[in-house]
Amino acid sequence: MVTKILTSFVFIIAPLCYSPGPANVTLAGLGGTYSFKKTLPFILGLWFSTISGLLICLYGATDFIMKHEKIMAYLPIFGALYLFYMAYKSLRSVKKVKVNTEEENSKGPSFLEGVIFQALNPKFLVFTISVYSPFLNEGKLFLTLFSAVLFFGGASAHLLWFFMGNRLAHILGGKKAQFFFSFLLVAVGLWMISTTF
C-alpha cells in the first residue's frame, strides 16, 4: 500500500501539484503583492476548500460529478472570472511603497476568498477526480492515506509558489512584480476560458 501511494505521488501527484495552475500562479502573485501574514487567511481558505473537496471525493461525489459533466463545463468560466477579479484587486493594491513592509496597510485576500477560489478552480476539481478514479476500489484506509498525501503535496506546492513569487517581487521590484503577476492571472484566466470551447 505504501509503495502504491509513493509511486502515485512521484508520478501523478507531484507533477500536477507543482505545475503552474490557477492556485499556484495566484499564490505567486499574492507573494509578490502581500506579506505572508496578510496572505495566510487566503491560503487557509484554499486549504479548507481543498480538504473539503478531498473529503467529498473520498465519500463518493466523484461518481456523481463524472455523470454530470455539464457542471464541470461551467466551472472554468467562473474560475476565470474570479482570477480576473484577483488580478484587478492586485493591480489596485499597487503602491509606491516597497512591497511587504509592515507599513503597508492594504488588506490581503480573505479566508472566504480562498475558499471560493479553490471551489471554482477547475484544475483542482478535474485533478482530484482524475487522481481518485483509478483508486476507488482500494478501500477507505488507502484512500484516506492517499488524500493526506495529496493534501500535503498541494499545500507544500502552494507555499513554494507563494515564496517564489515573494522572491521574484524583491528581484523585479514591487510595482513591476505586481503588474507581472496580475498579467499572469489574466493569462491563466483566458486559458481557462479557452479550454471550455
Coordinates of C-alpha atoms in Angstrom, one line a residue, residues 61-181:
A61 CA -19.0 12.6 -5.1
T62 CA -16.6 11.5 -7.9
D63 CA -19.2 9.2 -9.5
F64 CA -21.8 11.9 -9.3
I65 CA -19.6 14.6 -10.9
M66 CA -18.4 12.2 -13.6
K67 CA -22.1 11.5 -14.5
H68 CA -22.9 15.2 -14.6
E69 CA -20.2 16.6 -16.9
K70 CA -22.2 19.8 -17.7
I71 CA -21.5 21.0 -14.2
M72 CA -17.8 20.8 -15.0
A73 CA -18.2 22.7 -18.2
Y74 CA -19.1 26.0 -16.4
L75 CA -16.5 25.9 -13.7
P76 CA -13.6 27.2 -15.8
I77 CA -15.6 30.3 -16.7
F78 CA -16.5 31.1 -13.1
G79 CA -12.9 30.3 -12.1
A80 CA -11.6 32.6 -14.8
L81 CA -13.9 35.4 -13.7
Y82 CA -12.6 35.0 -10.2
L83 CA -9.0 35.2 -11.5
F84 CA -9.8 38.4 -13.3
Y85 CA -11.1 39.8 -10.0
M86 CA -7.9 38.7 -8.2
A87 CA -5.8 40.4 -10.9
Y88 CA -7.9 43.6 -10.6
K89 CA -7.5 43.5 -6.8
S90 CA -3.8 43.1 -7.1
L91 CA -3.5 46.0 -9.5
R92 CA -5.5 48.2 -7.2
S93 CA -3.0 47.5 -4.4
V94 CA 0.0 48.8 -6.4
K95 CA 1.6 51.4 -4.3
K96 CA 4.8 53.4 -4.4
V97 CA 6.0 52.0 -1.1
K98 CA 8.1 48.8 -1.1
V99 CA 6.1 45.6 -1.1
N100 CA 5.7 43.6 2.1
T101 CA 6.7 46.3 4.5
E102 CA 5.0 46.5 7.9
E103 CA 3.7 50.0 7.0
E104 CA 1.7 48.5 4.1
N105 CA -1.9 49.0 5.1
S106 CA -3.7 47.4 2.2
K107 CA -5.8 44.4 3.3
G108 CA -4.8 41.0 2.0
P109 CA -7.2 38.5 0.5
S110 CA -9.6 36.8 2.9
F111 CA -10.3 33.3 4.1
L112 CA -13.6 33.3 2.2
E113 CA -11.9 34.4 -1.0
G114 CA -9.5 31.4 -0.7
V115 CA -12.4 29.0 -0.1
I116 CA -14.3 30.4 -3.1
F117 CA -11.2 30.4 -5.3
Q118 CA -10.4 26.8 -4.8
A119 CA -14.0 25.7 -5.1
L120 CA -14.1 27.4 -8.6
N121 CA -10.6 26.1 -9.5
P122 CA -11.3 23.7 -12.4
K123 CA -7.7 22.2 -12.3
F124 CA -8.3 21.2 -8.6
L125 CA -11.6 19.6 -9.4
V126 CA -10.5 17.7 -12.6
F127 CA -7.2 16.8 -10.9
T128 CA -8.9 15.4 -7.8
I129 CA -11.5 13.4 -9.7
S130 CA -8.9 12.0 -12.2
V131 CA -6.5 11.1 -9.4
Y132 CA -9.1 9.4 -7.3
S133 CA -10.8 7.5 -10.2
P134 CA -8.2 4.7 -10.6
F135 CA -8.2 4.0 -6.8
L136 CA -11.9 4.0 -6.0
N137 CA -11.9 0.3 -5.3
E138 CA -8.8 0.3 -3.0
G139 CA -10.7 0.8 0.3
K140 CA -11.2 3.7 2.7
L141 CA -7.8 3.3 4.5
F142 CA -5.8 3.6 1.3
L143 CA -8.0 6.5 0.0
T144 CA -7.6 8.3 3.4
L145 CA -3.8 8.0 3.3
F146 CA -3.8 8.9 -0.4
S147 CA -5.9 12.0 0.5
A148 CA -3.4 13.0 3.2
V149 CA -0.5 12.7 0.8
L150 CA -2.5 14.6 -1.9
F151 CA -3.3 17.4 0.6
F152 CA 0.3 17.8 1.9
G153 CA 1.6 17.7 -1.7
G154 CA -0.7 20.5 -2.7
A155 CA -0.1 22.5 0.5
S156 CA 3.6 22.4 0.1
A157 CA 3.2 23.5 -3.6
H158 CA 1.1 26.4 -2.5
L159 CA 3.7 27.6 -0.1
L160 CA 6.6 27.1 -2.6
W161 CA 4.8 29.2 -5.2
F162 CA 4.0 31.9 -2.7
F163 CA 7.6 32.2 -1.6
M164 CA 8.9 32.1 -5.2
G165 CA 6.5 34.9 -6.0
N166 CA 7.8 36.8 -3.0
R167 CA 11.4 36.4 -4.0
L168 CA 10.7 37.4 -7.6
A169 CA 8.9 40.5 -6.3
H170 CA 12.1 41.5 -4.5
I171 CA 14.2 40.9 -7.6
L172 CA 11.8 42.8 -10.0
G173 CA 10.8 45.4 -7.6
G174 CA 7.3 45.6 -6.1
K175 CA 5.4 47.5 -8.7
K176 CA 6.8 45.6 -11.7
A177 CA 6.1 42.3 -9.9
Q178 CA 2.5 43.2 -9.2
F179 CA 1.9 44.1 -12.9
F180 CA 3.7 40.9 -13.9
F181 CA 1.7 38.7 -11.6

